[in-house]
Tab-separated table of C-alpha atoms and ligand atoms in Angstrom:
chain	number	residue	atom	x	y	z
H	253	ASN	CA	109.318	135.980	119.645
H	254	THR	CA	107.708	134.498	116.489
H	255	THR	CA	105.795	131.297	117.214
H	256	VAL	CA	105.555	128.471	114.791
H	257	THR	CA	102.156	126.635	114.549
H	258	VAL	CA	102.322	122.917	113.912
H	259	ILE	CA	99.094	121.048	113.015
H	260	GLY	CA	98.959	117.315	113.766
H	261	ALA	CA	101.056	115.496	116.342
H	262	GLY	CA	101.660	112.332	114.250
H	263	LEU	CA	105.036	111.100	113.061
H	264	ALA	CA	105.754	114.259	111.039
H	265	GLY	CA	104.127	116.886	113.321
H	266	SER	CA	105.825	115.574	116.497
H	267	GLU	CA	109.258	115.640	114.846
H	268	ALA	CA	108.616	119.078	113.342
H	269	ALA	CA	107.511	120.576	116.680
H	270	TRP	CA	110.589	119.094	118.406
H	271	GLN	CA	113.000	120.484	115.810
H	272	VAL	CA	111.501	123.949	115.965
H	273	ALA	CA	111.542	124.004	119.790
H	274	GLN	CA	115.101	122.591	119.953
H	275	SER	CA	116.150	125.529	117.767
H	276	GLY	CA	114.921	127.899	120.455
H	277	VAL	CA	111.664	128.968	118.730
H	278	PRO	CA	108.345	128.581	120.526
H	279	VAL	CA	105.727	126.195	119.070
H	280	THR	CA	102.010	125.758	119.373
H	281	LEU	CA	101.120	122.184	118.457
H	282	TYR	CA	97.515	121.324	117.588
H	283	GLU	CA	96.297	117.750	117.712
H	284	MET	CA	92.624	116.908	117.285
H	285	ARG	CA	92.706	113.511	119.124
H	286	PRO	CA	90.972	112.724	121.515
H	287	VAL	CA	88.439	115.503	120.798
H	288	LYS	CA	87.991	114.038	117.304
H	289	ASN	CA	89.510	110.721	116.158
H	290	THR	CA	90.688	109.391	112.854
H	291	PRO	CA	89.410	106.106	111.479
H	292	ALA	CA	92.829	104.405	112.184
H	293	HIS	CA	94.216	105.827	115.398
H	294	GLN	CA	93.432	103.990	118.662
H	295	THR	CA	94.938	106.230	121.378
H	296	GLU	CA	95.374	109.878	122.168
H	297	ASN	CA	99.178	109.697	122.214
H	298	PHE	CA	101.457	111.438	119.730
H	299	ALA	CA	103.258	109.614	116.942
H	300	GLU	CA	100.986	106.648	117.171
H	301	LEU	CA	101.866	103.795	114.839
H	302	VAL	CA	98.588	102.977	113.168
H	303	CYS	CA	99.634	99.597	111.773
H	304	SER	CA	102.980	97.758	111.940
H	305	ASN	CA	105.282	98.413	114.886
H	306	SER	CA	108.368	98.302	112.635
H	307	LEU	CA	110.326	101.331	111.472
H	308	ARG	CA	111.959	98.957	108.950
H	309	GLY	CA	115.665	98.331	108.190
H	310	ASN	CA	118.244	99.724	110.534
H	311	ASN	CA	121.484	98.961	108.712
H	312	LEU	CA	123.357	101.220	106.395
H	313	THR	CA	122.934	98.787	103.508
H	314	ASN	CA	119.303	99.800	103.585
H	315	ALA	CA	118.212	103.263	102.413
H	316	VAL	CA	115.735	103.699	105.296
H	317	GLY	CA	118.609	102.718	107.621
H	318	VAL	CA	120.700	105.605	106.180
H	319	LEU	CA	117.728	107.917	106.588
H	320	LYS	CA	117.449	106.942	110.259
H	321	GLU	CA	121.160	107.480	110.877
H	322	GLU	CA	120.996	110.966	109.405
H	323	MET	CA	118.010	111.725	111.634
H	324	ARG	CA	119.836	110.380	114.692
H	325	ARG	CA	122.619	112.826	113.893
H	326	LEU	CA	120.094	115.662	113.714
H	327	ASP	CA	118.572	115.020	117.179
H	328	SER	CA	115.389	113.331	115.860
H	329	VAL	CA	112.839	112.758	118.628
H	330	ILE	CA	111.196	109.960	116.649
H	331	ILE	CA	114.341	107.928	116.041
H	332	ASN	CA	115.901	108.578	119.451
H	333	SER	CA	112.650	107.401	121.056
H	334	ALA	CA	112.499	104.391	118.764
H	335	ASP	CA	116.099	103.419	119.766
H	336	LYS	CA	115.080	103.775	123.398
H	337	THR	CA	111.937	101.595	123.134
H	338	ALA	CA	113.203	99.032	120.568
H	339	VAL	CA	112.226	95.371	120.655
H	340	PRO	CA	114.342	92.623	119.116
H	341	ALA	CA	113.618	92.512	115.318
H	342	GLY	CA	116.714	91.258	113.561
H	343	GLY	CA	118.029	93.947	111.202
H	344	ALA	CA	114.965	96.107	111.614
H	345	LEU	CA	114.130	98.774	114.162
H	346	ALA	CA	110.865	97.719	115.728
H	347	VAL	CA	109.412	99.282	118.832
H	348	ASP	CA	107.011	98.654	121.652
H	349	ARG	CA	104.353	100.891	120.160
H	350	ASP	CA	102.870	102.088	123.517
H	351	THR	CA	106.090	103.083	125.230
H	352	PHE	CA	107.328	104.582	121.940
H	353	SER	CA	104.349	106.929	121.582
H	354	GLN	CA	104.352	107.641	125.336
H	355	GLU	CA	108.037	108.576	125.306
H	356	ILE	CA	107.422	111.055	122.441
H	357	THR	CA	104.282	112.451	123.997
H	358	ASP	CA	106.146	113.115	127.291
H	359	LYS	CA	109.107	114.681	125.594
H	360	ILE	CA	106.929	117.061	123.616
H	361	LYS	CA	104.541	117.952	126.391
H	362	ASN	CA	107.396	118.617	128.804
H	363	HIS	CA	109.331	120.798	126.367
H	364	PRO	CA	109.371	124.345	127.796
H	365	LEU	CA	108.908	125.868	124.310
H	366	ILE	CA	105.986	123.691	123.219
H	367	THR	CA	102.313	124.440	123.977
H	368	VAL	CA	99.933	121.628	123.090
H	369	LYS	CA	96.276	122.262	122.199
H	370	ASN	CA	93.797	119.491	121.598
H	371	GLU	CA	91.737	121.034	118.864
H	372	GLU	CA	90.719	120.229	115.314
H	373	ILE	CA	91.974	122.951	112.961
H	374	THR	CA	89.530	123.607	110.183
H	375	ALA	CA	91.177	126.551	108.390
H	376	ILE	CA	94.782	127.259	107.510
H	377	PRO	CA	96.129	129.760	110.098
H	378	ASP	CA	98.265	132.793	109.419
H	379	GLY	CA	101.900	133.086	110.433
H	380	ILE	CA	104.537	130.387	110.100
H	381	VAL	CA	102.607	127.121	109.904
H	382	ILE	CA	103.487	123.492	109.344
H	383	ILE	CA	100.573	121.261	108.272
H	384	ALA	CA	101.261	117.647	109.158
H	385	THR	CA	97.785	116.180	109.432
H	386	GLY	CA	98.604	112.939	107.628
H	387	PRO	CA	96.821	110.633	105.220
H	388	LEU	CA	93.627	110.750	107.320
H	389	THR	CA	93.443	114.583	107.568
H	390	SER	CA	90.065	115.600	108.879
H	391	GLU	CA	87.517	116.527	106.249
H	392	ALA	CA	87.202	120.254	107.007
H	393	LEU	CA	90.932	120.892	106.808
H	394	ALA	CA	91.311	118.622	103.737
H	395	GLU	CA	88.743	120.896	101.939
H	396	GLN	CA	90.759	123.951	102.880
H	397	ILE	CA	94.043	122.419	101.669
H	398	LYS	CA	92.332	121.425	98.421
H	399	GLU	CA	91.080	124.974	97.961
H	400	PHE	CA	94.481	126.462	98.811
H	401	ASN	CA	96.395	124.205	96.438
H	402	GLY	CA	94.008	124.287	93.530
H	403	SER	CA	92.489	121.487	91.470
H	404	ASP	CA	95.067	118.725	91.828
H	405	GLY	CA	96.014	119.956	95.285
H	406	PHE	CA	94.981	117.036	97.506
H	407	TYR	CA	93.410	113.836	96.497
H	408	PHE	CA	92.460	110.411	97.680
H	409	TYR	CA	94.636	107.650	96.359
H	410	ASP	CA	93.723	104.076	96.647
H	411	ALA	CA	96.157	102.165	94.498
H	412	ALA	CA	99.835	102.164	93.612
H	413	ALA	CA	101.756	99.602	91.649
H	414	PRO	CA	105.030	98.152	92.937
H	415	ILE	CA	108.288	99.753	91.921
H	416	VAL	CA	111.587	97.943	91.216
H	417	ASP	CA	115.185	99.084	91.104
H	418	LYS	CA	116.361	98.924	87.515
H	419	ALA	CA	119.843	97.730	88.527
H	420	THR	CA	118.245	94.487	89.691
H	421	ILE	CA	116.282	93.702	86.481
H	422	ASP	CA	117.735	90.925	84.234
H	423	MET	CA	118.212	93.039	81.171
H	424	ASP	CA	118.971	89.965	78.987
H	425	LYS	CA	115.364	88.847	79.383
H	426	VAL	CA	113.524	92.145	78.879
H	427	TYR	CA	113.481	94.570	75.924
H	428	LEU	CA	112.910	98.267	75.434
H	429	LYS	CA	109.915	99.038	73.228
H	430	SER	CA	106.706	101.058	73.074
H	431	ARG	CA	103.503	99.384	71.789
H	432	TYR	CA	103.492	99.390	67.947
H	433	ASN	CA	106.824	101.246	68.192
H	434	LYS	CA	104.848	104.441	68.725
H	435	GLY	CA	106.985	107.338	69.946
H	436	GLU	CA	110.168	106.874	71.817
H	437	ALA	CA	110.830	103.302	73.069
H	438	ALA	CA	109.791	103.930	76.665
H	439	TYR	CA	108.826	100.664	78.337
H	440	LEU	CA	110.808	97.681	79.477
H	441	ASN	CA	108.862	94.606	78.378
H	442	CYS	CA	108.869	91.255	80.220
H	443	PRO	CA	107.735	88.604	77.756
H	444	MET	CA	105.968	85.430	78.945
H	445	THR	CA	105.366	82.103	77.265
H	446	GLU	CA	101.970	80.413	77.700
H	447	GLU	CA	103.386	78.090	80.393
H	448	GLU	CA	104.926	80.987	82.269
H	449	PHE	CA	101.709	82.936	82.078
H	450	LYS	CA	99.594	80.023	83.389
H	451	ALA	CA	101.916	79.475	86.317
H	452	PHE	CA	101.895	83.177	87.075
H	453	TYR	CA	98.067	83.346	86.810
H	454	GLU	CA	97.679	80.418	89.244
H	455	ALA	CA	100.106	81.980	91.737
H	456	LEU	CA	98.344	85.370	91.491
H	457	ILE	CA	94.798	84.155	92.053
H	458	SER	CA	95.776	82.011	95.027
H	459	ALA	CA	98.112	84.572	96.752
H	460	GLU	CA	97.189	86.065	100.132
H	461	VAL	CA	95.739	89.563	100.266
H	462	VAL	CA	95.693	92.158	103.054
H	463	PRO	CA	92.267	92.371	104.694
H	464	LEU	CA	90.656	95.762	104.227
H	465	LYS	CA	89.802	98.157	106.980
H	466	THR	CA	86.100	98.906	106.926
H	467	PHE	CA	86.633	102.559	106.209
H	468	GLU	CA	88.702	101.627	103.150
H	469	LYS	CA	86.115	99.474	101.458
H	470	GLU	CA	83.834	102.173	100.108
H	471	LYS	CA	86.223	103.600	97.520
H	472	PHE	CA	87.972	100.404	96.677
H	473	PHE	CA	86.835	99.626	93.174
H	474	GLU	CA	86.247	103.184	91.915
H	475	GLY	CA	89.623	104.004	90.434
H	476	CYS	CA	91.597	101.048	89.296
H	477	MET	CA	91.144	97.402	89.853
H	478	PRO	CA	93.734	95.371	91.759
H	479	ILE	CA	95.548	92.978	89.382
H	480	GLU	CA	94.552	89.965	91.437
H	481	VAL	CA	90.848	90.899	91.263
H	482	MET	CA	91.178	91.318	87.498
H	483	ALA	CA	92.853	87.921	87.243
H	484	LYS	CA	90.054	86.282	89.213
H	485	ARG	CA	87.583	87.393	86.556
H	486	GLY	CA	88.950	84.762	84.197
H	487	ILE	CA	92.203	83.406	82.863
H	488	LYS	CA	92.070	85.577	79.722
H	489	THR	CA	91.064	88.893	81.320
H	490	MET	CA	94.599	90.111	81.948
H	491	LEU	CA	95.593	89.271	78.386
H	492	PHE	CA	93.117	91.933	77.207
H	493	GLY	CA	94.267	94.335	79.967
H	494	PRO	CA	97.730	95.114	81.306
H	495	LEU	CA	99.290	91.865	79.959
H	496	LYS	CA	98.158	92.471	76.365
H	497	PRO	CA	101.018	91.408	73.986
H	498	VAL	CA	99.839	93.045	70.682
H	499	GLY	CA	102.317	95.470	69.209
H	500	LEU	CA	104.991	94.292	71.534
H	501	GLU	CA	106.829	91.703	69.426
H	502	ASP	CA	110.180	90.698	70.763
H	503	PRO	CA	112.808	92.497	68.626
H	504	LYS	CA	115.194	89.540	69.016
H	505	THR	CA	112.796	87.011	67.558
H	506	GLY	CA	110.197	89.178	65.787
H	507	LYS	CA	107.557	87.034	67.481
H	508	ARG	CA	104.674	88.122	69.656
H	509	PRO	CA	104.946	86.699	73.157
H	510	TYR	CA	101.890	85.062	74.807
H	511	ALA	CA	101.749	87.836	77.363
H	512	VAL	CA	103.809	90.894	78.195
H	513	ILE	CA	104.198	92.798	81.415
H	514	GLN	CA	105.349	96.357	80.894
H	515	LEU	CA	107.560	98.393	83.240
H	516	ARG	CA	107.316	102.143	83.110
H	517	GLN	CA	110.093	104.553	84.051
H	518	ASP	CA	109.246	106.052	87.422
H	519	ASN	CA	111.880	108.667	88.047
H	520	ALA	CA	113.837	111.137	85.947
H	521	ALA	CA	117.075	109.237	86.478
H	522	ALA	CA	115.456	106.035	85.082
H	523	SER	CA	116.735	104.072	87.998
H	524	LEU	CA	113.206	103.014	89.071
H	525	TYR	CA	110.459	101.285	87.114
H	526	ASN	CA	106.879	100.494	88.045
H	527	LEU	CA	104.787	97.472	86.933
H	528	VAL	CA	102.125	98.946	84.751
H	529	GLY	CA	98.572	98.066	85.893
H	530	PHE	CA	99.793	96.150	88.876
H	531	GLN	CA	98.013	98.002	91.692
H	532	THR	CA	97.494	95.287	94.185
H	533	HIS	CA	96.339	94.320	97.554
H	534	LEU	CA	98.567	91.297	97.905
H	535	LYS	CA	100.617	91.026	101.110
H	536	TRP	CA	104.130	92.352	100.568
H	537	GLY	CA	105.833	88.945	100.898
H	538	GLU	CA	103.374	87.519	98.411
H	539	GLN	CA	104.073	90.370	95.931
H	540	LYS	CA	107.741	89.473	96.076
H	541	ARG	CA	107.059	85.749	95.585
H	542	VAL	CA	104.563	86.136	92.785
H	543	PHE	CA	105.997	89.115	90.891
H	544	GLN	CA	109.494	87.561	90.889
H	545	MET	CA	107.940	84.875	88.625
H	546	ILE	CA	107.874	87.579	85.938
H	547	PRO	CA	110.702	86.919	83.428
H	548	GLY	CA	113.479	89.452	84.120
H	549	LEU	CA	112.285	90.157	87.637
H	550	GLU	CA	113.619	86.912	89.274
H	551	ASN	CA	116.046	88.903	91.458
H	552	ALA	CA	114.295	92.223	91.301
H	553	GLU	CA	114.437	94.403	94.355
H	554	PHE	CA	111.097	96.006	95.200
H	555	VAL	CA	111.857	99.503	96.391
H	556	ARG	CA	108.149	99.963	97.078
H	557	TYR	CA	105.400	97.429	97.150
H	558	GLY	CA	102.000	97.957	95.671
H	559	VAL	CA	99.548	99.365	98.229
H	560	MET	CA	95.851	100.051	98.358
H	561	HIS	CA	94.717	102.115	101.252
H	562	ARG	CA	93.218	105.475	101.820
H	563	ASN	CA	95.854	108.075	101.556
H	564	SER	CA	95.420	111.751	100.944
H	565	PHE	CA	98.440	113.388	99.474
H	566	MET	CA	99.190	116.430	97.383
H	567	ASN	CA	100.845	116.825	94.033
H	568	SER	CA	104.054	118.029	95.608
H	569	PRO	CA	106.119	118.313	92.404
H	570	GLU	CA	103.751	121.130	91.377
H	571	LEU	CA	103.213	122.616	94.837
H	572	LEU	CA	106.170	122.327	97.144
H	573	LYS	CA	109.837	123.447	97.382
H	574	PRO	CA	112.559	121.011	98.623
H	575	THR	CA	112.446	122.939	101.929
H	576	TYR	CA	108.861	121.575	102.263
H	577	GLN	CA	107.514	125.114	101.830
H	578	SER	CA	104.469	125.816	99.759
H	579	GLN	CA	105.485	127.422	96.369
H	580	LYS	CA	102.564	129.856	96.887
H	581	ARG	CA	103.074	130.912	100.489
H	582	GLU	CA	106.568	130.927	101.930
H	583	ASN	CA	105.613	130.716	105.563
H	584	LEU	CA	103.448	127.633	104.975
H	585	PHE	CA	105.122	124.236	105.183
H	586	PHE	CA	103.696	120.747	104.703
H	587	ALA	CA	105.121	117.590	106.162
H	588	GLY	CA	104.433	113.863	106.474
H	589	GLN	CA	102.594	111.390	104.316
H	590	MET	CA	100.465	114.139	102.757
H	591	THR	CA	103.561	115.433	100.883
H	592	GLY	CA	103.967	112.095	99.098
H	593	VAL	CA	106.648	110.539	101.267
H	594	GLU	CA	105.536	107.063	102.233
H	595	GLY	CA	106.170	105.417	105.624
H	596	TYR	CA	106.634	106.234	109.252
H	597	VAL	CA	110.326	107.129	109.036
H	598	GLU	CA	109.942	109.076	105.795
H	599	SER	CA	107.034	111.048	107.335
H	600	ALA	CA	109.136	111.908	110.420
H	601	ALA	CA	112.067	112.809	108.158
H	602	SER	CA	110.028	115.340	106.247
H	603	GLY	CA	108.822	116.776	109.561
H	604	LEU	CA	112.449	117.162	110.552
H	605	LEU	CA	113.322	119.196	107.472
H	606	ALA	CA	110.128	121.243	107.610
H	607	GLY	CA	110.714	121.946	111.362
H	608	MET	CA	114.284	122.899	110.839
H	609	ASN	CA	113.407	125.265	108.055
H	610	ALA	CA	110.365	126.758	109.761
H	611	ALA	CA	112.571	127.609	112.784
H	612	ARG	CA	115.127	129.193	110.454
H	613	LEU	CA	112.414	131.276	108.853
H	614	ALA	CA	111.264	132.419	112.279
H	615	LYS	CA	114.845	133.375	113.092
H	616	GLU	CA	115.295	135.091	109.720
H	617	GLU	CA	118.077	132.704	108.787
H	618	GLU	CA	118.624	131.214	105.343
H	619	LEU	CA	116.590	128.067	104.687
H	620	ILE	CA	118.375	124.775	103.951
H	621	VAL	CA	117.964	122.540	100.924
H	622	PHE	CA	119.574	119.256	101.855
H	623	PRO	CA	121.971	117.881	99.187
H	624	ARG	CA	120.606	114.990	97.134
H	625	GLU	CA	123.527	112.871	98.292
H	626	THR	CA	121.815	112.653	101.712
H	627	ALA	CA	118.816	110.404	102.259
H	628	LEU	CA	116.861	113.383	103.632
H	629	GLY	CA	117.734	115.448	100.582
H	630	SER	CA	117.058	112.653	98.115
H	631	MET	CA	113.478	112.273	99.429
H	632	ALA	CA	112.889	116.047	99.325
H	633	TYR	CA	114.263	116.201	95.812
H	634	TYR	CA	112.097	113.283	94.651
H	635	ILE	CA	108.788	114.672	95.872
H	636	THR	CA	109.514	118.066	94.322
H	637	HIS	CA	110.999	116.984	91.024
H	638	ALA	CA	109.079	113.805	90.116
H	639	GLU	CA	106.726	113.973	87.159
H	640	GLY	CA	103.557	115.644	88.452
H	641	LYS	CA	101.180	113.651	86.239
H	642	HIS	CA	102.028	110.282	87.610
H	643	PHE	CA	103.251	111.320	91.030
H	644	GLN	CA	102.905	108.627	93.628
H	645	PRO	CA	104.125	108.409	97.208
H	646	MET	CA	107.647	106.985	97.702
H	647	ASN	CA	109.591	105.217	100.345
H	648	ALA	CA	113.290	105.933	100.935
H	649	ASN	CA	115.424	103.892	98.579
H	650	PHE	CA	118.852	103.868	96.967
H	651	GLY	CA	117.342	104.616	93.539
H	652	LEU	CA	116.676	108.192	94.660
H	653	PHE	CA	120.274	109.039	95.315
H	654	PRO	CA	122.512	110.443	92.500
H	655	GLU	CA	124.749	107.812	90.929
H	656	LEU	CA	128.201	107.250	92.361
H	657	PRO	CA	131.152	108.610	90.370
H	658	GLU	CA	132.155	105.016	89.586
H	659	ARG	CA	130.089	101.931	88.997
H	660	ILE	CA	130.316	99.395	91.802
H	661	ARG	CA	128.956	95.970	90.757
H	662	ASP	CA	128.587	94.397	94.164
H	663	LYS	CA	125.230	95.627	95.500
H	664	LYS	CA	126.222	95.620	99.142
H	665	GLU	CA	129.407	97.523	98.432
H	666	ARG	CA	127.516	99.987	96.251
H	667	TYR	CA	124.956	100.652	99.017
H	668	GLU	CA	127.670	101.040	101.553
H	669	ALA	CA	129.402	103.617	99.310
H	670	ILE	CA	126.178	105.579	98.915
H	671	ALA	CA	125.616	105.469	102.726
H	672	ASP	CA	129.155	106.594	103.356
H	673	ARG	CA	128.772	109.498	100.928
H	674	ALA	CA	125.476	110.422	102.559
H	675	LEU	CA	126.852	110.639	106.075
H	676	THR	CA	130.066	112.443	104.901
H	677	THR	CA	127.890	114.997	103.072
H	678	LEU	CA	125.732	115.459	106.165
H	679	ALA	CA	128.731	115.960	108.434
H	680	LYS	CA	130.141	118.545	106.147
H	681	MET	CA	126.793	120.291	105.870
H	682	LYS	CA	126.390	120.425	109.612
H	683	GLN	CA	129.886	121.895	109.974
H	684	ASP	CA	129.095	124.569	107.394
H	685	LEU	CA	125.839	125.408	109.102
H	686	THR	CA	127.134	124.847	112.636
H	687	ILE	CA	124.236	122.544	113.509
H	688	LYS	CA	124.824	120.883	116.835
H	689	GLU	CA	124.449	117.105	117.460
I	124	FAD	P1	99.833	110.800	111.158
I	124	FAD	O1	100.858	110.016	111.884
I	124	FAD	O2	98.504	110.199	110.787
I	124	FAD	O3	99.598	112.174	111.957
I	124	FAD	C1	98.668	113.111	111.639
I	124	FAD	C2	98.018	113.665	112.899
I	124	FAD	O4	97.210	114.773	112.556
I	124	FAD	C3	97.111	112.664	113.590
I	124	FAD	O5	97.537	112.513	114.932
I	124	FAD	C4	95.710	113.270	113.469
I	124	FAD	O6	94.893	112.952	114.547
I	124	FAD	C5	96.044	114.722	113.304
I	124	FAD	N1	95.006	115.517	112.633
I	124	FAD	C6	94.388	115.213	111.444
I	124	FAD	N2	93.593	116.221	111.034
I	124	FAD	C7	93.713	117.192	111.956
I	124	FAD	C8	93.169	118.523	112.103
I	124	FAD	N3	92.321	119.038	111.270
I	124	FAD	N4	93.513	119.260	113.235
I	124	FAD	C9	94.389	118.769	114.149
I	124	FAD	N5	94.928	117.522	114.058
I	124	FAD	C10	94.616	116.754	112.966
I	124	FAD	N6	103.534	103.395	107.244
I	124	FAD	C11	104.489	102.487	107.619
I	124	FAD	O7	105.704	102.763	107.568
I	124	FAD	N7	104.141	101.211	108.105
I	124	FAD	C12	102.834	100.813	108.171
I	124	FAD	O8	102.544	99.758	108.666
I	124	FAD	C13	101.849	101.731	107.781
I	124	FAD	N8	100.509	101.418	107.838
I	124	FAD	C14	99.540	102.308	107.577
I	124	FAD	C15	98.190	101.952	107.657
I	124	FAD	C16	97.165	102.892	107.379
I	124	FAD	C17	95.732	102.516	107.538
I	124	FAD	C18	97.549	104.163	106.895
I	124	FAD	C19	96.480	105.164	106.516
I	124	FAD	C20	98.840	104.530	106.727
I	124	FAD	C21	99.911	103.613	107.032
I	124	FAD	N9	101.246	103.942	106.844
I	124	FAD	C22	102.225	103.026	107.252
I	124	FAD	C23	101.671	105.175	106.254
I	124	FAD	C24	102.240	106.307	107.099
I	124	FAD	O9	103.546	106.012	107.495
I	124	FAD	C25	101.418	106.592	108.341
I	124	FAD	O10	100.167	107.027	107.960
I	124	FAD	C26	102.103	107.710	109.211
I	124	FAD	O11	101.381	107.850	110.431
I	124	FAD	C27	102.099	109.094	108.564
I	124	FAD	O12	102.642	110.076	109.340
I	124	FAD	P2	101.978	111.534	109.366
I	124	FAD	O13	102.735	112.302	110.412
I	124	FAD	O14	102.045	112.086	107.957
I	124	FAD	O15	100.463	111.322	109.758
């Protein structure tokens, strides 16, 4: 019987190993802890949550809630264990982190088709392999992955700007224009008066930031500077940087605003926009409070907050297929944060698809590309079709799904319709493929 090798027993690797084994295919799962540790993990258990104990929203009016529900229906070990070890958290699914990881570790270790080996893997093995070694992949393997993938194969990333859902931008306040009208009008511009700018500046320099982990400090200022650090250099600094208004006169008045914040299209469907130059280390709640002061963004929904932490990920649009297979080697899969999905649930979700497909490859069955109407498929589509040059990791969000056939104005109703379509699509797919619950 063909065995599948899974490397890394984190959120993605645990789910992948489970899915392969549940399909009747034997698995060898390699995990380097406790022989070698990462700078963030504290225990030797599988699927350890390195930071928050929340798996975020659990309702179907939340994209990550839809993703969880799809995973539940596909026998996810991560979500089923989270449900079992949940602690009260309002609309979110939060867990007791120790019993959560223990539950998963026990289920995996007791599975008759899974063999666990505590070893650091330093070279990509032959055969059917799933690499799920996460954002803190050990150095030796990271080097091998870089070599395998080529120059932009695997890099450190320290900063990402927040992204908003276009449907929640007040389009009466912003205007479409490129600086000096050069090329196609590509940016949405949020104009600020002097008073608005001053209030925004004050809020920004006094907002609360996330404390850095020691291992994150070294690379912090190399790439790009957090907007709040730039602001602290002086009240005018941002006006010569990302908030520069020259060439961005408001077409309605012909006048140059005091400051302009530009939003750049983030996905091919133009449903998501990022705040140009706004990589930040502000706490998420603070980002919402301060960035909603930007004219046009008063009610903006942040589908992804700005983050600054160490994160190795690959340029998936150039390297992966929506099955999570390498474009270069069909029996090599990647899963988890390293593929450019962002978050615990998203990492596990990619492990689920990679595991399902690796098992199908082992059984010589046709591989599955999940439809974009499903949350699982929308993530896989995004990471393999986003623009490679500006590719940044992404959380599950409603902006990644294809539009509904008709426009529904009410946000809650719109999200419910997208969720409903996702679960109907999944049910049909399962029927066609005869996947059991
Ligand atoms: P991991 O869960 O890290 O799993 C990778 C596993 O591979 C680890 O167990 C590691 O020991 C093992 N490994 C590494 N190299 C090797 C090797 N060569 N051989 C064998 N085993 C190896 N997401 C959230 O949703 N909420 C948060 O609060 C959050 N906080 C984060 C904080 C930090 C500091 C970081 C870095 C990330 C955070 N993330 C958070 C992002 C992400 O969701 C987590 O990193 C998540 O654990 C990713 O899952 P994964 O399976 O890709 O990697």
